[in-house]
XYZ file of N, CA and C in Angstrom:
690
model
N 41.414 18.392 18.029
C 41.108 17.333 17.076
C 39.719 17.295 16.640
N 39.432 17.146 15.420
C 38.045 17.116 14.889
C 37.355 15.932 15.316
N 36.109 15.958 15.446
C 35.252 14.849 15.904
C 35.296 13.827 14.796
N 35.496 12.490 15.116
C 35.639 11.430 14.151
C 34.489 11.384 13.139
N 33.267 11.637 13.682
C 32.152 11.593 12.708
C 32.170 12.749 11.724
N 32.656 13.892 12.154
C 32.745 15.056 11.188
C 33.781 14.776 10.191
N 34.881 14.061 10.596
C 35.864 13.722 9.570
C 35.350 12.789 8.414
N 34.315 12.007 8.777
C 33.788 11.089 7.797
C 32.674 11.746 7.019
N 31.801 12.598 7.684
C 30.555 12.892 7.057
C 30.282 14.370 6.842
N 31.123 15.349 7.377
C 30.649 16.764 7.350
C 30.694 17.315 5.943
N 31.691 16.901 5.156
C 31.674 17.389 3.778
C 30.517 16.936 2.889
N 30.173 15.690 3.109
C 28.989 15.124 2.314
C 27.699 15.760 2.842
N 27.530 15.986 4.064
C 26.319 16.592 4.685
C 26.315 18.034 4.181
N 27.426 18.708 4.201
C 27.441 20.139 3.741
C 27.121 20.210 2.336
N 27.605 19.329 1.541
C 27.317 19.311 0.056
C 25.811 19.194 -0.099
N 25.176 18.234 0.474
C 23.739 18.061 0.280
C 22.959 19.299 0.846
N 23.452 19.863 1.934
C 22.817 21.053 2.467
C 22.803 22.245 1.399
N 23.988 22.419 0.827
C 24.060 23.457 -0.182
C 23.230 23.195 -1.454
N 23.170 21.894 -1.759
C 22.421 21.477 -2.994
C 20.929 21.581 -2.848
N 20.421 21.244 -1.580
C 19.031 21.246 -1.343
C 18.435 22.722 -1.095
N 19.204 23.495 -0.441
C 18.815 24.930 -0.345
C 18.189 25.219 0.923
N 17.569 26.483 0.892
C 17.182 27.135 2.173
C 16.070 26.509 2.963
N 15.351 25.608 2.379
C 14.134 25.145 2.973
C 14.477 23.731 3.741
N 15.737 23.267 3.671
C 16.177 22.006 4.277
C 17.121 22.293 5.416
N 17.076 21.378 6.363
C 18.105 21.341 7.402
C 18.558 19.960 7.570
N 19.839 19.717 7.625
C 20.455 18.424 7.774
C 21.185 18.485 9.095
N 20.902 17.457 9.908
C 21.406 17.410 11.262
C 22.105 16.068 11.589
N 23.342 16.100 12.159
C 24.088 14.868 12.491
C 24.096 14.737 14.041
N 23.694 13.630 14.550
C 23.718 13.248 15.950
C 24.821 12.195 16.181
N 25.556 12.350 17.279
C 26.548 11.327 17.706
C 25.940 10.282 18.617
N 25.699 9.139 18.078
C 25.075 8.047 18.803
C 25.992 7.346 19.885
N 27.223 7.664 19.833
C 28.156 7.015 20.803
C 28.437 7.925 22.061
N 27.958 9.140 21.977
C 28.102 10.022 23.195
C 26.812 9.996 24.046
N 26.970 10.360 25.295
C 25.799 10.381 26.233
C 24.829 11.296 25.715
N 23.583 10.942 25.607
C 22.496 11.773 25.194
C 22.388 11.894 23.670
N 23.303 11.297 22.959
C 23.332 11.304 21.499
C 23.106 12.801 20.973
N 24.117 13.705 21.266
C 23.956 15.125 21.012
C 24.108 15.405 19.512
N 23.371 16.601 19.175
C 23.557 17.208 17.862
C 24.939 17.724 17.743
N 25.675 17.377 16.614
C 27.071 17.903 16.579
C 27.330 18.665 15.274
N 26.420 18.623 14.287
C 26.606 19.307 13.052
C 25.298 19.617 12.332
N 25.274 20.854 11.797
C 24.040 21.273 11.040
C 24.404 21.892 9.730
N 23.683 21.564 8.668
C 23.887 22.135 7.337
C 22.567 22.439 6.747
N 22.615 23.210 5.639
C 21.423 23.651 4.995
C 20.903 25.026 5.359
N 19.914 25.534 4.759
C 19.507 26.890 4.917
C 18.437 27.088 6.049
N 17.583 26.109 6.285
C 16.504 26.243 7.268
C 17.056 26.055 8.647
N 16.534 26.956 9.552
C 16.987 26.934 10.993
C 15.823 26.529 11.861
N 15.767 25.369 12.463
C 14.652 24.962 13.323
C 14.889 25.381 14.725
N 16.045 25.962 14.997
C 16.175 26.512 16.323
C 16.931 25.601 17.287
N 17.367 24.441 16.801
C 18.031 23.454 17.769
C 19.537 23.773 17.808
N 20.096 24.192 18.962
C 21.528 24.443 19.009
C 22.332 23.111 19.074
N 23.677 23.272 18.777
C 24.547 22.099 18.828
C 24.507 21.643 20.365
N 24.537 20.300 20.483
C 24.497 19.709 21.821
C 23.081 19.279 22.240
N 22.057 19.667 21.439
C 20.697 19.210 21.696
C 20.576 17.697 21.696
N 20.140 17.051 22.709
C 20.023 15.602 22.807
C 19.072 15.061 21.665
N 19.273 13.852 21.244
C 18.366 13.255 20.327
C 16.978 13.078 20.957
N 15.951 13.349 20.176
C 14.522 13.200 20.665
C 14.125 11.750 20.819
N 12.963 11.533 21.458
C 12.514 10.201 21.776
C 12.397 9.393 20.524
N 11.868 9.990 19.448
C 11.631 9.272 18.113
C 12.981 8.733 17.667
N 14.056 9.503 17.748
C 15.362 9.125 17.317
C 15.916 8.005 18.200
N 15.711 8.091 19.408
C 16.187 7.000 20.406
C 15.393 5.699 20.146
N 14.155 5.810 19.815
C 13.344 4.685 19.491
C 13.922 3.972 18.214
N 14.275 4.847 17.199
C 14.791 4.361 15.961
C 16.130 3.580 16.247
N 16.985 4.212 17.169
C 18.187 3.523 17.498
C 17.948 2.208 18.109
N 16.967 2.025 18.999
C 16.725 0.802 19.626
C 16.247 -0.209 18.588
N 15.452 0.228 17.626
C 14.986 -0.699 16.569
C 16.170 -1.236 15.751
N 17.117 -0.294 15.477
C 18.327 -0.606 14.670
C 19.056 -1.753 15.424
N 19.242 -1.612 16.719
C 20.009 -2.597 17.491
C 19.250 -3.904 17.505
N 18.002 -3.906 17.310
C 17.217 -5.207 17.259
C 17.135 -5.739 15.853
N 17.827 -5.085 14.912
C 17.860 -5.617 13.571
C 17.071 -4.949 12.520
N 16.338 -3.877 12.857
C 15.550 -3.066 11.854
C 16.407 -1.935 11.276
N 16.895 -2.149 10.060
C 17.753 -1.226 9.508
C 17.099 -0.147 8.586
N 15.694 -0.200 8.561
C 15.058 0.725 7.635
C 15.120 2.142 8.160
N 15.414 3.095 7.240
C 15.379 4.512 7.565
C 13.931 4.959 7.821
N 13.716 6.089 8.497
C 12.339 6.689 8.625
C 12.267 7.720 7.585
N 11.199 7.625 6.739
C 11.049 8.538 5.607
C 9.682 9.275 5.721
N 9.742 10.634 5.501
C 8.534 11.397 5.457
C 7.661 11.283 6.668
N 8.261 11.457 7.826
C 7.466 11.641 9.108
C 7.159 13.151 9.278
N 6.735 13.483 10.452
C 6.402 14.891 10.726
C 7.071 15.341 12.094
N 7.460 16.518 12.115
C 7.903 17.090 13.360
C 7.469 18.628 13.360
N 7.653 19.185 14.591
C 7.142 20.577 14.729
C 8.284 21.328 15.410
N 8.613 22.517 14.925
C 9.662 23.373 15.502
C 9.164 24.043 16.713
N 10.043 24.707 17.439
C 9.675 25.407 18.696
C 8.787 26.485 18.388
N 8.859 27.134 17.162
C 7.940 28.270 16.845
C 6.720 27.797 16.054
N 6.436 26.450 16.059
C 5.222 26.061 15.555
C 5.136 25.642 14.030
N 6.257 25.597 13.437
C 6.251 25.130 11.945
C 6.189 23.645 11.821
N 5.334 23.217 10.988
C 5.220 21.789 10.658
C 6.208 21.410 9.605
N 7.046 20.396 9.880
C 8.081 19.981 9.026
C 7.920 18.514 8.508
N 8.418 18.257 7.357
C 8.581 16.869 6.867
C 9.965 16.351 7.276
N 9.993 15.268 7.962
C 11.283 14.774 8.493
C 11.616 13.357 8.165
N 12.888 13.173 7.827
C 13.387 11.792 7.554
C 14.637 11.569 8.255
N 14.979 10.337 8.544
C 16.222 10.085 9.349
C 16.754 8.662 8.943
N 18.124 8.611 9.023
C 18.777 7.313 8.727
C 19.907 7.195 9.711
N 20.101 5.920 10.223
C 21.176 5.685 11.107
C 22.445 5.237 10.354
N 23.560 5.854 10.662
C 24.910 5.578 10.050
C 25.660 4.527 10.835
N 26.160 3.550 10.255
C 26.834 2.527 11.032
C 28.353 2.523 10.568
N 29.184 1.972 11.444
C 30.610 1.866 11.217
C 30.898 0.636 10.471
N 32.201 0.273 10.302
C 32.572 -0.912 9.547
C 32.175 -2.170 10.157
N 31.904 -2.177 11.513
C 31.434 -3.345 12.239
C 29.894 -3.401 12.313
N 29.220 -2.470 11.590
C 27.712 -2.453 11.656
C 27.204 -1.981 12.884
N 28.029 -1.147 13.672
C 27.555 -0.586 14.936
C 27.114 0.850 14.652
N 25.960 1.315 15.269
C 25.477 2.623 14.978
C 26.391 3.684 15.530
N 26.730 4.663 14.778
C 27.673 5.757 15.229
C 27.010 7.093 15.025
N 26.091 7.240 14.170
C 25.487 8.580 13.978
C 24.071 8.450 13.391
N 23.288 9.556 13.542
C 21.972 9.573 12.949
C 21.910 10.888 12.179
N 21.560 10.763 10.917
C 21.376 11.957 10.031
C 19.840 12.197 9.890
N 19.521 13.369 10.264
C 18.092 13.828 10.165
C 18.029 14.895 9.139
N 16.951 14.736 8.243
C 16.749 15.729 7.148
C 15.376 16.275 7.356
N 15.269 17.586 7.542
C 14.029 18.237 7.754
C 13.727 19.218 6.626
N 12.445 19.269 6.135
C 12.043 20.072 5.032
C 10.812 20.939 5.472
N 10.985 22.280 5.304
C 9.943 23.224 5.594
C 9.290 23.686 4.354
N 8.014 23.344 4.139
C 7.288 23.591 2.936
C 6.273 24.803 3.131
N 6.548 25.559 4.185
C 5.590 26.743 4.456
C 5.619 27.739 3.396
N 6.730 27.972 2.753
C 6.823 28.987 1.681
C 5.961 28.551 0.505
N 5.980 27.285 0.252
C 5.176 26.739 -0.851
C 3.704 26.696 -0.528
N 3.408 26.377 0.701
C 2.007 26.498 1.088
C 1.421 27.787 0.983
N 2.204 28.835 1.404
C 1.794 30.229 1.252
C 1.572 30.570 -0.119
N 2.455 30.170 -1.066
C 2.276 30.390 -2.485
C 1.001 29.814 -3.041
N 0.750 28.551 -2.638
C -0.596 27.906 -3.047
C -1.722 28.692 -2.530
N -1.659 29.133 -1.361
C -2.695 29.935 -0.643
C -2.963 31.170 -1.636
N -1.913 31.908 -1.969
C -2.140 33.055 -2.748
C -2.653 32.823 -4.146
N -2.250 31.758 -4.844
C -2.722 31.403 -6.155
C -4.165 30.990 -6.102
N -4.575 30.286 -5.121
C -5.996 29.930 -4.990
C -6.916 31.037 -4.629
N -6.337 31.990 -4.011
C -7.024 33.217 -3.682
C -7.313 33.947 -5.025
N -6.468 33.916 -5.930
C -6.571 34.509 -7.229
C -7.580 33.889 -8.092
N -7.726 32.572 -8.098
C -8.523 31.839 -9.075
C -9.845 31.408 -8.463
N -10.100 31.609 -7.180
C -11.454 31.310 -6.565
C -12.045 32.489 -5.870
N -13.328 32.664 -5.912
C -13.982 33.710 -5.055
C -13.628 33.409 -3.618
N -13.614 34.451 -2.839
C -13.151 34.325 -1.343
C -14.044 33.268 -0.582
N -15.345 33.297 -0.783
C -16.175 32.387 -0.021
C -15.935 30.921 -0.353
N -15.655 30.621 -1.641
C -15.353 29.322 -2.092
C -14.030 28.894 -1.467
N -13.013 29.703 -1.572
C -11.727 29.349 -0.949
C -11.812 29.086 0.546
N -12.571 29.858 1.243
C -12.628 29.832 2.690
C -13.463 28.464 3.109
N -14.439 28.204 2.314
C -15.286 27.024 2.747
C -14.849 25.712 2.202
N -14.129 25.646 1.085
C -13.769 24.390 0.455
C -12.260 24.164 0.312
N -11.515 25.089 -0.370
C -10.166 24.769 -0.774
C -9.243 24.745 0.461
N -9.498 25.611 1.407
C -8.611 25.648 2.585
C -8.776 24.263 3.380
N -9.904 23.652 3.326
C -10.006 22.446 4.101
C -9.308 21.357 3.346
N -9.321 21.304 2.085
C -8.728 20.282 1.232
C -7.204 20.320 1.401
N -6.639 21.479 1.343
C -5.189 21.644 1.524
C -4.784 21.164 2.891
N -5.516 21.512 3.933
C -5.166 21.094 5.281
C -5.393 19.655 5.561
N -6.262 19.031 4.795
C -6.446 17.542 4.867
C -7.286 17.212 6.150
N -8.128 18.164 6.597
C -8.877 17.807 7.799
C -10.323 17.766 7.430
N -11.121 17.230 8.398
C -12.479 17.027 8.138
C -13.253 18.492 8.103
N -14.225 18.532 7.309
C -15.011 19.771 7.252
C -15.824 19.987 8.580
N -15.900 21.239 9.037
C -16.725 21.472 10.216
C -18.159 21.147 9.934
N -18.973 21.183 10.957
C -20.342 20.852 10.847
C -21.136 21.659 9.819
N -21.919 20.971 9.050
C -22.740 21.709 8.058
C -24.210 21.676 8.523
N -24.428 21.468 9.761
C -25.747 21.316 10.262
C -26.511 22.536 10.411
N -25.923 23.743 10.162
C -26.514 25.006 10.303
C -26.443 25.524 11.726
N -25.779 24.987 12.551
C -25.587 25.380 13.886
C -25.122 26.857 13.903
N -25.623 27.742 14.682
C -25.124 29.052 14.804
C -23.888 29.158 15.462
N -23.185 30.282 15.292
C -21.812 30.436 15.945
C -22.103 30.868 17.398
N -21.853 29.989 18.335
C -22.023 30.272 19.712
C -20.966 29.467 20.434
N -20.479 29.909 21.508
C -19.357 29.275 22.200
C -19.905 28.065 22.955
N -19.023 27.070 23.195
C -19.447 25.906 23.990
C -20.102 26.236 25.329
N -19.700 27.345 25.955
C -20.252 27.736 27.281
C -21.447 28.682 27.041
N -21.825 28.990 25.781
C -22.954 29.897 25.599
C -22.700 31.377 25.749
N -21.413 31.668 25.956
C -21.102 33.102 26.291
C -20.393 33.854 25.203
N -19.323 33.263 24.720
C -18.432 33.876 23.742
C -18.437 33.291 22.430
N -18.458 33.935 21.340
C -18.185 33.373 20.015
C -16.689 33.182 19.858
N -16.302 32.481 18.855
C -14.869 32.235 18.547
C -14.152 33.545 18.475
N -14.675 34.444 17.667
C -14.060 35.809 17.464
C -13.905 36.489 18.819
N -14.884 36.498 19.655
C -14.814 37.167 20.945
C -13.838 36.559 21.891
N -13.720 35.205 21.795
C -12.732 34.544 22.566
C -11.348 34.942 22.206
N -11.038 35.084 20.874
C -9.729 35.492 20.386
C -9.496 36.943 20.902
N -10.448 37.729 20.727
C -10.245 39.197 21.094
C -9.966 39.282 22.574
N -10.638 38.456 23.358
C -10.285 38.451 24.877
C -8.897 37.980 25.148
N -8.405 36.927 24.380
C -7.060 36.484 24.619
C -6.065 37.579 24.243
N -6.338 38.224 23.175
C -5.408 39.319 22.661
C -5.341 40.507 23.752
N -6.567 40.785 24.239
C -6.659 41.898 25.227
C -5.889 41.514 26.571
N -6.081 40.216 26.950
C -5.443 39.777 28.195
C -3.864 39.766 28.007
N -3.475 39.463 26.715
C -2.000 39.424 26.533
C -1.463 40.788 26.159
N -2.337 41.888 26.096
C -1.928 43.148 25.805
C -1.172 43.257 24.445
N -1.721 42.613 23.424
C -1.123 42.562 22.127
C -2.104 42.703 21.062
N -1.696 42.634 19.759
C -2.580 42.741 18.644
C -2.309 41.568 17.704
N -3.282 41.198 16.850
C -3.102 40.127 15.974
C -1.792 40.215 15.118
N -1.532 41.480 14.696
C -0.409 41.734 13.733
C 0.890 41.568 14.426
N 0.907 41.629 15.784
C 2.151 41.550 16.567
C 2.487 40.188 16.969
N 1.570 39.163 16.774
C 1.752 37.829 17.196
C 2.890 37.142 16.517
N 3.632 36.287 17.170
C 4.551 35.356 16.541
C 3.859 34.098 16.095
N 4.482 33.314 15.397
C 3.927 32.057 15.047
C 3.513 31.209 16.213
N 4.461 31.175 17.248
C 4.202 30.385 18.445
C 3.055 30.910 19.220
N 2.906 32.203 19.303
C 1.744 32.885 20.072
C 0.473 32.590 19.305
N 0.489 32.646 17.934
C -0.804 32.289 17.214
C -1.164 30.841 17.406
N -0.145 29.949 17.405
C -0.427 28.536 17.653
C -1.042 28.307 19.045
N -0.592 29.121 19.972
C -1.152 29.010 21.397
C -2.551 29.309 21.412
N -2.940 30.436 20.663
C -4.334 30.824 20.652
C -5.202 29.725 19.967
N -4.739 29.234 18.896
C -5.484 28.107 18.222
C -5.666 26.973 19.074
N -4.578 26.704 19.910
C -4.563 25.545 20.779
C -5.717 25.671 21.854
N -5.741 26.948 22.417
C -6.723 27.241 23.406
C -8.195 27.084 22.857
N -8.371 27.591 21.691
C -9.775 27.468 21.015
C -10.072 26.023 20.749
N -9.078 25.257 20.286
C -9.345 23.789 20.010
C -9.646 23.064 21.304
N -8.905 23.375 22.414
C -9.163 22.695 23.605
C -10.521 22.950 24.180
N -11.042 24.188 23.992
C -12.400 24.478 24.477
C -13.502 24.189 23.468
N -13.181 23.547 22.415
C -14.216 23.040 21.452
C -14.780 24.093 20.469
N -14.123 25.206 20.292
C -14.703 26.343 19.442
C -14.669 25.789 17.930
N -13.814 24.988 17.525
C -13.714 24.618 16.177
C -14.767 23.544 15.697
N -15.536 23.150 16.616
C -16.618 22.233 16.404
C -17.856 23.066 15.868
N -17.794 24.387 15.983
C -18.870 25.265 15.640
C -18.882 25.777 14.227
N -19.955 25.873 13.594
C -19.969 26.350 12.210
C -19.595 27.824 12.141
N -18.632 28.131 11.230
C -18.190 29.394 11.034
C -17.029 29.932 11.971
N -16.662 29.090 12.794
C -15.585 29.513 13.761
C -14.244 29.779 13.080
N -13.875 28.986 12.176
C -12.572 29.129 11.491
C -12.599 30.484 10.764
N -13.695 30.768 10.122
C -13.734 32.051 9.397
C -13.685 33.178 10.389
N -14.314 33.157 11.527
C -14.241 34.198 12.510
C -12.810 34.429 13.067
N -12.110 33.216 13.296
C -10.776 33.324 13.808
C -9.831 33.935 12.799
N -10.032 33.604 11.519
C -9.139 34.175 10.525
C -9.303 35.717 10.430
N -10.516 36.159 10.503
C -10.827 37.502 10.500
C -10.172 38.366 11.591
N -10.188 37.749 12.737
C -9.591 38.465 14.007
C -8.055 38.407 13.967
N -7.572 37.176 13.579
C -6.084 37.004 13.605
C -5.359 37.524 12.334
N -6.152 37.941 11.358
C -5.531 38.485 10.070
C -4.671 37.451 9.424
N -5.189 36.238 9.280
C -4.475 35.129 8.557
C -5.486 34.451 7.668
N -4.945 33.515 6.812
C -5.831 32.810 5.888
C -6.426 31.507 6.671
N -7.514 31.127 6.088
C -8.216 29.940 6.752
C -7.194 28.712 6.608
N -6.509 28.587 5.407
C -5.500 27.521 5.334
C -4.520 27.502 6.432
N -4.097 28.656 6.874
C -3.146 28.767 7.946
C -3.689 28.236 9.282
N -4.940 28.578 9.510
C -5.565 28.067 10.736
C -5.637 26.528 10.773
N -5.978 25.955 9.599
C -6.035 24.504 9.443
C -4.713 23.875 9.639
N -3.636 24.589 9.068
C -2.267 24.004 9.295
C -1.882 24.057 10.833
N -2.283 25.071 11.509
C -2.068 25.079 12.963
C -2.742 23.950 13.625
N -4.000 23.704 13.246
C -4.709 22.595 13.811
C -3.953 21.239 13.514
N -3.514 21.133 12.324
C -2.801 19.876 11.980
C -1.550 19.722 12.821
N -0.934 20.805 13.107
C 0.337 20.766 13.939
C -0.047 20.269 15.361
N -1.076 20.727 15.902
C -1.523 20.404 17.241
C -1.840 18.914 17.378
N -2.267 18.279 16.256
C -2.664 16.884 16.272
C -1.599 15.920 15.919
N -0.345 16.436 15.659
C 0.805 15.600 15.265
C 1.901 15.694 16.332
N 2.686 14.614 16.516
C 3.740 14.708 17.505
C 5.020 15.197 16.939
N 6.008 15.387 17.747
C 7.329 15.822 17.374
C 8.210 14.629 17.006
N 9.227 14.883 16.129
C 10.180 13.766 15.737
C 11.469 14.350 15.303
N 12.537 13.816 15.784
C 13.856 14.199 15.381
C 14.107 15.699 15.504
């Protein structure tokens, strides 16, 4: 026998999944089952969550607010996938005829293809040094690193940011081109934790060693500073 929620919602969710396309993922959670598991996925984007995944803490908090009378959906929040992609997330609780919560519909949007396109376009219309020092920071929405003229030197006075990355690659017995998104995020996380990005020129050094754009480094930093949701 088909799940009661799927009888009510799966065709509608599948329709919107096909309409929105490959950069969206629509997920339906059963709020009446223990753990509020994921029971249906539609759309083209795959965030890596298998069926049966319990509802995250943000969703459980939303359910509690619903029971207290807050019926507002959550729109345009942020979440991060297991492989480090930053997503735009929205969610709404579905109620039955007695106004009791029965399901939660989560909609995730992955804009990384569009960010990469913006990156390429701006590389075409700006000199490299201008893009690296100005435009990448504006896209990422982060504060500009120090302009005090401080030389590039590690917090402990031993390694530059580039040298620190090379050491991590050597210790992991890998190369920059072989890194997955999750591994690259881990390297950025270690550098951030040890204060390398407070140094002038550190972002530029890291991009040269990791073979990625400065905008990508700032996106990773943004991901590290935002929590998970849905």
